[in-house]
CSV table of C-alpha atoms in Angstrom, one decimal:
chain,number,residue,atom,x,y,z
A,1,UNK,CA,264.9,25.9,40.9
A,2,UNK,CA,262.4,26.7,43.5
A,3,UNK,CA,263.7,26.3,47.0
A,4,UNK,CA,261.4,24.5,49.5
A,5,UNK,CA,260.5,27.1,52.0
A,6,UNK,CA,261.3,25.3,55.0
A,7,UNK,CA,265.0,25.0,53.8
A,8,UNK,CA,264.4,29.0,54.0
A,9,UNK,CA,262.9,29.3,56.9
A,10,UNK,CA,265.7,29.0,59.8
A,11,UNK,CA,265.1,26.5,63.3
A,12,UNK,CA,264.8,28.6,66.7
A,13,UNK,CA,266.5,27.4,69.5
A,14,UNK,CA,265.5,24.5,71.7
A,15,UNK,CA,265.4,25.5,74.7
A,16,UNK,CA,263.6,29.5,75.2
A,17,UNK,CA,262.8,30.1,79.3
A,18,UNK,CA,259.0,30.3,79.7
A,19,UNK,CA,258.0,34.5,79.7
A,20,UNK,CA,261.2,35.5,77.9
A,21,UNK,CA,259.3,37.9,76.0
A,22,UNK,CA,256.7,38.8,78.1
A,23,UNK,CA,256.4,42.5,78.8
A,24,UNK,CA,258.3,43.2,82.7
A,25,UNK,CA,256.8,45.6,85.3
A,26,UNK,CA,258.9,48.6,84.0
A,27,UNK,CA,257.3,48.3,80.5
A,28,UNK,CA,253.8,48.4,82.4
A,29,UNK,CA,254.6,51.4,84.2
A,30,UNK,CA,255.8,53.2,81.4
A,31,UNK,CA,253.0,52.2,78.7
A,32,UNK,CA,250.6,53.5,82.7
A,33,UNK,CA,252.5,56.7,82.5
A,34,UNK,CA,252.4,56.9,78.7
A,35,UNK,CA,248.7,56.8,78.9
A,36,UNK,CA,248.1,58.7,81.7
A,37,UNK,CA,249.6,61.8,80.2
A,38,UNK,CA,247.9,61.6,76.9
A,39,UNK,CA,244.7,60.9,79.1
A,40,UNK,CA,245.8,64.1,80.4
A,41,UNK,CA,246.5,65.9,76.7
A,42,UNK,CA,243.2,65.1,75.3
A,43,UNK,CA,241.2,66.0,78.4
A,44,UNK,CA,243.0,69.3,78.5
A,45,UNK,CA,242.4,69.3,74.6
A,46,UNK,CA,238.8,68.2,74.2
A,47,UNK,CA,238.1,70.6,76.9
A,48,UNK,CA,239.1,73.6,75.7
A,49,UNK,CA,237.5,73.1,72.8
A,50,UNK,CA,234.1,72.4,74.5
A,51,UNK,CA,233.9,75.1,76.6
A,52,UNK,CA,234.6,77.5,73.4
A,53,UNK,CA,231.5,75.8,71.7
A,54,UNK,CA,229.2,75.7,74.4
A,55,UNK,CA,230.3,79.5,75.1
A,56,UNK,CA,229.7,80.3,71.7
A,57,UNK,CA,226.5,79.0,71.5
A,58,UNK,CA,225.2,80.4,75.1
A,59,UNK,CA,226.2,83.6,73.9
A,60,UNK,CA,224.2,84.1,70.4
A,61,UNK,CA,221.5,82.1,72.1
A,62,UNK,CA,220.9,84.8,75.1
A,63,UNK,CA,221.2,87.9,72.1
A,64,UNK,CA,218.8,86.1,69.8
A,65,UNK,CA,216.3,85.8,72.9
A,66,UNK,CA,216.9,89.5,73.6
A,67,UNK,CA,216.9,88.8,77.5
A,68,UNK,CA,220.5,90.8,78.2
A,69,UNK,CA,221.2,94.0,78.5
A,70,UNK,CA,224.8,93.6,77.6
A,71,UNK,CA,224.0,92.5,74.1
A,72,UNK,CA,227.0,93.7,72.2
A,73,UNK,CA,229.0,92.5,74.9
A,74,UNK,CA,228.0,89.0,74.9
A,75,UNK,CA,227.7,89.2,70.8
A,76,UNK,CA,231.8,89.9,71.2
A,77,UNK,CA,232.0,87.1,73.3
A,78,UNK,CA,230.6,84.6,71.2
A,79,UNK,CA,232.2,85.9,67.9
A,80,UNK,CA,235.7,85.2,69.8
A,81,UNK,CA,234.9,82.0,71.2
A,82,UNK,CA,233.3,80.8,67.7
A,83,UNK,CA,236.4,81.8,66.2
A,84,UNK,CA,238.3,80.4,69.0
A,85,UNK,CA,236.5,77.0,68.5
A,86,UNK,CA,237.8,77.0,65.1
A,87,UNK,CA,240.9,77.4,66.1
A,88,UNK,CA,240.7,74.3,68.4
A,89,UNK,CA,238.6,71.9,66.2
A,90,UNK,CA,240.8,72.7,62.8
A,91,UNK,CA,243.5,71.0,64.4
A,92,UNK,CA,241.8,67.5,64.7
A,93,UNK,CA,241.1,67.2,60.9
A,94,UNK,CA,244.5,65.7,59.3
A,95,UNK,CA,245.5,62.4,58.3
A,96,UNK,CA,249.4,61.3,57.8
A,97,UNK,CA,250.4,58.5,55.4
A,98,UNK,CA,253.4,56.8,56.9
A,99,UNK,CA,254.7,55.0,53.7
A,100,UNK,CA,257.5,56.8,52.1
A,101,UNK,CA,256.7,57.1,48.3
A,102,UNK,CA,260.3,55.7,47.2
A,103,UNK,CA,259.5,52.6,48.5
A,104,UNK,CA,258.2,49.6,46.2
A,105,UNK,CA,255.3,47.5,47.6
A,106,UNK,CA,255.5,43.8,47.0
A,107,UNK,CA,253.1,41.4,47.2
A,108,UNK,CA,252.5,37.5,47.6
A,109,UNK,CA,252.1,37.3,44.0
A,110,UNK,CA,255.2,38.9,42.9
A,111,UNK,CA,257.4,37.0,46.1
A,112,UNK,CA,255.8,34.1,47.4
A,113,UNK,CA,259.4,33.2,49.1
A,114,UNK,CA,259.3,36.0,50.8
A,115,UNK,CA,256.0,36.3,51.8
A,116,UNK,CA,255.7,32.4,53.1
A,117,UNK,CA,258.7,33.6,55.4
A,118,UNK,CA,257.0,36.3,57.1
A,119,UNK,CA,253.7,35.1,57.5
A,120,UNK,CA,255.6,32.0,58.9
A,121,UNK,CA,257.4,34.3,61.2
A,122,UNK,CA,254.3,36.4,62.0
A,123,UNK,CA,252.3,33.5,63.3
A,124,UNK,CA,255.1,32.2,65.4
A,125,UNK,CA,255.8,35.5,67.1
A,126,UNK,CA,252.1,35.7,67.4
A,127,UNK,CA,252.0,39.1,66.1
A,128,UNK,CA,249.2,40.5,63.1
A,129,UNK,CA,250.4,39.7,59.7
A,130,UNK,CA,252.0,42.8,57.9
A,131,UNK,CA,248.9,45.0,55.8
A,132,UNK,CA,251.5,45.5,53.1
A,133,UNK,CA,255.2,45.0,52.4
A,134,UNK,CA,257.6,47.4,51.1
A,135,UNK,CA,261.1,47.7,49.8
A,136,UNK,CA,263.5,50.6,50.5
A,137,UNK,CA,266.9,51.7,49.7
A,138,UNK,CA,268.3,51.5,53.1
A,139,UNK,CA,270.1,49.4,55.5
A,140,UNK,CA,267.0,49.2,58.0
A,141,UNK,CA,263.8,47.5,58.5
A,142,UNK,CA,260.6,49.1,60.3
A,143,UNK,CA,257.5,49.5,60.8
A,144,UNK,CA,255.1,52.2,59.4
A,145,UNK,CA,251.2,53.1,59.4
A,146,UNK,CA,248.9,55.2,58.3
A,147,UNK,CA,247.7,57.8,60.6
A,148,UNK,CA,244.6,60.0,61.3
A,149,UNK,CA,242.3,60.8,64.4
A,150,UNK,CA,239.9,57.8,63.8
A,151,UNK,CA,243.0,55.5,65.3
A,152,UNK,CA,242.3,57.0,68.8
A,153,UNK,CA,239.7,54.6,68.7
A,154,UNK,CA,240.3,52.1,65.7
A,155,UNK,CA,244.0,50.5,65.6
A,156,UNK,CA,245.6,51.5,62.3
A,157,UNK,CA,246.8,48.6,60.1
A,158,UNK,CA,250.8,47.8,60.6
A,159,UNK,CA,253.3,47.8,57.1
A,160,UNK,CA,256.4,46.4,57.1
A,161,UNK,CA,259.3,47.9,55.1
A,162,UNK,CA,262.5,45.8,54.2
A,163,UNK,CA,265.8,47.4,53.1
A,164,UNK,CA,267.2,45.6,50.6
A,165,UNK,CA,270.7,46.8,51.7
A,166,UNK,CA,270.2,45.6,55.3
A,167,UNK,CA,268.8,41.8,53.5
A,168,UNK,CA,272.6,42.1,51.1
A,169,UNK,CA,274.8,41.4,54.1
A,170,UNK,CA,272.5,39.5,56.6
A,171,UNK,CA,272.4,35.3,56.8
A,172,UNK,CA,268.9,34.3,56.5
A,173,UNK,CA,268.9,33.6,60.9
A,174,UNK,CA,270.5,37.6,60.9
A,175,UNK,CA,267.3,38.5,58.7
A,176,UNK,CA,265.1,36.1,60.7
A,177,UNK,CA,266.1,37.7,64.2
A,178,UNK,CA,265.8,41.7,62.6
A,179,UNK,CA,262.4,40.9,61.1
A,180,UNK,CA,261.5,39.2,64.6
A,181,UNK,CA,261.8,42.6,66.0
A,182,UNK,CA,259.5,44.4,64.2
A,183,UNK,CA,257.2,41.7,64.4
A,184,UNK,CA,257.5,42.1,68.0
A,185,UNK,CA,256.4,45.5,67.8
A,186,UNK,CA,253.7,44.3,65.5
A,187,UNK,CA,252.7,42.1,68.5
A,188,UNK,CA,252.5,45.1,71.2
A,189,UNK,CA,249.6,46.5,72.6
A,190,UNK,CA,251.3,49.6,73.7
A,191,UNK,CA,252.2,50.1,69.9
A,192,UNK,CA,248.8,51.6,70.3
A,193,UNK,CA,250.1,54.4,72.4
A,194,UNK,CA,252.7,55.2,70.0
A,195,UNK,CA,249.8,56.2,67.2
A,196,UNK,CA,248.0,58.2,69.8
A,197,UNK,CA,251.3,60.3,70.9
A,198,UNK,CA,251.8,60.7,67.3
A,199,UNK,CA,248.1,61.7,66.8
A,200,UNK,CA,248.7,64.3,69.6
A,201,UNK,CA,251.7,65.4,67.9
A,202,UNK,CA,249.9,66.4,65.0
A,203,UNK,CA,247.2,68.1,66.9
A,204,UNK,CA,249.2,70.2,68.7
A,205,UNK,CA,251.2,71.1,66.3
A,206,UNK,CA,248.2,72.4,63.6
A,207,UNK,CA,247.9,74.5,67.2
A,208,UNK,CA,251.2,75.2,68.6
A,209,UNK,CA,253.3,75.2,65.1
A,210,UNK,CA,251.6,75.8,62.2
A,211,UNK,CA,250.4,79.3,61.6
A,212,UNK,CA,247.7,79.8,58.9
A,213,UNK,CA,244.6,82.1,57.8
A,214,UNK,CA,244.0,82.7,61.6
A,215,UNK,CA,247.3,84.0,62.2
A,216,UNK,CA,246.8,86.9,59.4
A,217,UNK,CA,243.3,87.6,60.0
A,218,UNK,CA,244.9,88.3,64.0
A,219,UNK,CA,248.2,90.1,62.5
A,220,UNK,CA,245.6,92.0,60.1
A,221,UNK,CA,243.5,93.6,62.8
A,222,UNK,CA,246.4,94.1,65.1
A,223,UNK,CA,247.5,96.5,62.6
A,224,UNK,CA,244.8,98.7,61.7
A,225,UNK,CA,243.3,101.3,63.5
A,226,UNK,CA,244.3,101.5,67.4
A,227,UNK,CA,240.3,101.4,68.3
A,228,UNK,CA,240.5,98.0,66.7
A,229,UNK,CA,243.9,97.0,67.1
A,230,UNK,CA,243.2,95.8,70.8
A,231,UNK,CA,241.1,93.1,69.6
A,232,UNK,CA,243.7,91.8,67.7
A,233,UNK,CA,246.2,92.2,70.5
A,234,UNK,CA,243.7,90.6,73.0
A,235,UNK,CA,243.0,87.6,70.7
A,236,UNK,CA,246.2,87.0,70.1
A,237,UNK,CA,247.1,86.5,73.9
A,238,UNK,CA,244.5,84.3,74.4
A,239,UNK,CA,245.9,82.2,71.1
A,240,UNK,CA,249.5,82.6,72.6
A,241,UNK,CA,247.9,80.9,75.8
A,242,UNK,CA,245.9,78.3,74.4
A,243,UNK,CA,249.3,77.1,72.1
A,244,UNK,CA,251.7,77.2,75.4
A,245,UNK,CA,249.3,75.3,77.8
A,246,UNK,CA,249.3,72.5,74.7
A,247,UNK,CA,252.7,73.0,74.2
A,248,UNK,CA,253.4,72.1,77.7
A,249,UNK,CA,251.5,69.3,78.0
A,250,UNK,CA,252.7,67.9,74.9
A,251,UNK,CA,256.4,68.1,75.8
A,252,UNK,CA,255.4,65.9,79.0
A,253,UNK,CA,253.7,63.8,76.7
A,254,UNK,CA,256.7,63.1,74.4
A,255,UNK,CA,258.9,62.2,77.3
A,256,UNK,CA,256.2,59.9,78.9
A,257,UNK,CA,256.3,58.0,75.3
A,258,UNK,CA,260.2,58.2,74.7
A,259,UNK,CA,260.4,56.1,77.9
A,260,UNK,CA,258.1,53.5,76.8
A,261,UNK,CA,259.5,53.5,73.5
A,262,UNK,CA,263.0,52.8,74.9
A,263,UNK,CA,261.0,49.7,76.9
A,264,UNK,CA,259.4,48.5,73.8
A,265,UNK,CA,262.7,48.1,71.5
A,266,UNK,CA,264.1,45.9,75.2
A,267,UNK,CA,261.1,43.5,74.5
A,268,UNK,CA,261.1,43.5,70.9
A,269,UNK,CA,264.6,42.4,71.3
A,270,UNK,CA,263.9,39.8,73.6
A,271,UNK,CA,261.4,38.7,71.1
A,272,UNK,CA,263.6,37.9,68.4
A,273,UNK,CA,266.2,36.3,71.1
A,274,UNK,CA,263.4,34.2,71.9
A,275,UNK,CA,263.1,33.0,68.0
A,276,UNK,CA,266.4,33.2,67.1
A,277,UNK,CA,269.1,32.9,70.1
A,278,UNK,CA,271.3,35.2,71.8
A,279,UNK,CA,273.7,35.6,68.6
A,280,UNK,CA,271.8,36.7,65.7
A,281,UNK,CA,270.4,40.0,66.6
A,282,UNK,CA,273.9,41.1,67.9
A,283,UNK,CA,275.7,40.0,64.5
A,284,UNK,CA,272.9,41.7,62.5
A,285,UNK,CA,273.9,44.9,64.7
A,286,UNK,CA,277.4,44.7,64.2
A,287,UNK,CA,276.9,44.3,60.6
A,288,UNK,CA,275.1,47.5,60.2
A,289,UNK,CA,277.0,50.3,60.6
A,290,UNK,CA,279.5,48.7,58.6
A,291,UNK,CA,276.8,48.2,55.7
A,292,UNK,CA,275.7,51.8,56.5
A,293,UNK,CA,278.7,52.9,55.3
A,294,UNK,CA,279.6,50.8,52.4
A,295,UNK,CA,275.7,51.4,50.8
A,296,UNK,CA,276.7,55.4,51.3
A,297,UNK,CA,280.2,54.7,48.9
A,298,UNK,CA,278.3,52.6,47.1
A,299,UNK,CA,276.0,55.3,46.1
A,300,UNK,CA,278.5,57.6,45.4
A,301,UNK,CA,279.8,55.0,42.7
A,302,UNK,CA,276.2,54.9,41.1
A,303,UNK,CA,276.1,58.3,40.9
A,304,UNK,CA,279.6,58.8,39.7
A,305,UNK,CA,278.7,56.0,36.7
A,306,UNK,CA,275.6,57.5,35.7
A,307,UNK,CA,277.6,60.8,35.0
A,308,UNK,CA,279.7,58.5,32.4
A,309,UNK,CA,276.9,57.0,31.1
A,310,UNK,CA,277.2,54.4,32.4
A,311,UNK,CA,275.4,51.5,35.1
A,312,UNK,CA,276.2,48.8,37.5
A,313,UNK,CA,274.9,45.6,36.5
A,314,UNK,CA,274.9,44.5,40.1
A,315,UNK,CA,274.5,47.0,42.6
A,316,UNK,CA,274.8,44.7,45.5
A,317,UNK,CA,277.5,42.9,44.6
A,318,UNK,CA,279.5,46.7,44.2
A,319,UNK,CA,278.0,47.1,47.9
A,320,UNK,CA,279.8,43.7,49.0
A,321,UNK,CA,283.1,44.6,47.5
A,322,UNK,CA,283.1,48.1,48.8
A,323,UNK,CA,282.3,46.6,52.0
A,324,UNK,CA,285.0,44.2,52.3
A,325,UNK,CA,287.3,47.0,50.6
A,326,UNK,CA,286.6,49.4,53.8
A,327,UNK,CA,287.3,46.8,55.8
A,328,UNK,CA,291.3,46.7,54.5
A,329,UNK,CA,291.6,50.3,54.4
A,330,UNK,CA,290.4,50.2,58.4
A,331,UNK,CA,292.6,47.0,58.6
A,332,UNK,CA,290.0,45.6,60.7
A,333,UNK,CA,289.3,41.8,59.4
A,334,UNK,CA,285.9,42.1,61.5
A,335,UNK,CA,284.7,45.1,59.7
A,336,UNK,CA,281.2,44.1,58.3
A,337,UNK,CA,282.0,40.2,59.3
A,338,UNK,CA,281.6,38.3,62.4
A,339,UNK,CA,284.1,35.9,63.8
């Protein structure tokens, strides 16, 4: 029998103080600071790279006019920087798909419950509806997106992904107030910030980490002949420079968005407390180290029933037991419960 989906969908409280949500003046500073230092990144970044190109190009322009006297000179100069720009501009072409491939997308088709519930939820958190939903094996919920360098300027599309483990020990208002936290990342602007950091983090580090065909072609002449070698050895300074003034940067970069990320999970929780009360975050929280460690036993009982031959009919009802079994051996009548 189908259950009407306001029987689902649990009431908010009464009485929520006006701007309990709304972002404070720390968040704003950090998301400033956030900003500013990736401002900061992408100039130093973007830079570089330019002035490699426009050297480049300077320098095969003045030998194909013929008009220097220095011609081999400046033809060494702009076969560096050409391979130099290389170097810089390789680094921007990547893309990064967030969703893990373990996970099973559902749609409105396939779980019109579920769906009705959080596009219910989205719209009263006043957040973008999910792109697509996905199911995971483990006690969390999040959100994930796609990422390349086009979402410096286009905002990726948000996923949401629901752990069916998390959903087996949560009351629908425990679900209600996690999912009202991701939604209320869903809702932030400075989510935006997030992607870019990332998007910097994957720049740099196709500079700063990876090491590929330039690398050997460098190691390769630094070993020849010691008339050639020094080319190698000089190029490979100037590489080591270019990765540690990125490097730098980036580490400032990261810290910047740690701080703002610390900010944004204090708002997202007063989102849900502003959808759900005080109460039902906290329980969901307490629940979930103690379904953490029941899904890991539980698990291990799959695994040790497959060697047999045989399989659980119900794999969440072997987590609930387990759950409730820790909780004697602990002799903690709280474990996993609320009072």
């Amino acid at each position: 029998m189908d259950i009407p989906a306001d029987d689902l969908y649990p009431r908010g409280p009464q009485h929520v103080p006006a701007g309990l949500s709304r972002p404070n003046s720390r968040y704003r500073h950090q998301a400033r600071v956030a900003v500013g230092t990736l401002i900061l990144f992408f100039l130093a970044y973007f830079g570089l790279a330019w002035w490699f190109v426009q050297t480049t190009i300077r320098s095969f322009q003045t030998v194909s006019a013929g008009s220097a006297d220095n011609e081999m000179s400046l033809l060494f100069a702009g076969m560096t920087c050409g391979l130099l720009s290389v170097f810089m501009l390789k680094g921007l072409f990547f893309f990064c798909r967030g969703a893990e491939s373990s996970n099973m997308e559902v749609t409105a088709e396939t779980q019109p419950a579920l769906f009705a519930f959080l596009l219910r939820l989205a719209d009263e958190v006043g957040a973008p509806r999910p792109h697509r939903v996905f199911l995971s094996s483990d006690v969390n919920a999040a959100v994930f997106y796609d990422i390349s360098l086009l979402n410096l300027l286009v905002p990726s599309r948000k996923n949401l992904v629901i752990g069916l483990p998390l959903v087996n020990v949560l009351t629908l208002s425990e679900l209600k107030a996690v999912l009202a936290h991701e939604f209320g990342h869903f809702a932030q602007r400075s989510m935006a910030v997030g992607s870019w950091v990332y998007i910097a983090q994957q720049v740099a580090m196709a500079l700063v980490a990876r090491r590929d065909w330039l690398d050997k072609f460098l190691n390769f002449i630094s070993r020849i002949d010691l008339r050639v070698a020094w080319i190698g050895w000089g190029l490979r300074l100037v590489v080591w420079s270019v990765r540690s003034l990125l490097d730098s940067l980036l580490s400032l970069v990261v810290l910047a968005q740690r701080a703002l990320s610390r900010q944004m999970e204090f708002q997202a929780d007063l989102v849900a407390v502003a959808l759900t009360g005080s109460d039902e975050l906290i329980h969901a929280l307490h629940k979930l180290r103690a379904a953490d460690e029941a899904w890991d036993q539980t698990l291990r009982f799959l695994a040790g029933q497959l060697r047999r031959g045989q399989l659980a009919k119900d794999l969440f009802g072997v987590h609930t037991l387990i759950s409730s079994r820790l909780g004697q051996i602990k002799d903690d009548a709280w474990w996993g419960n609320i009072p």
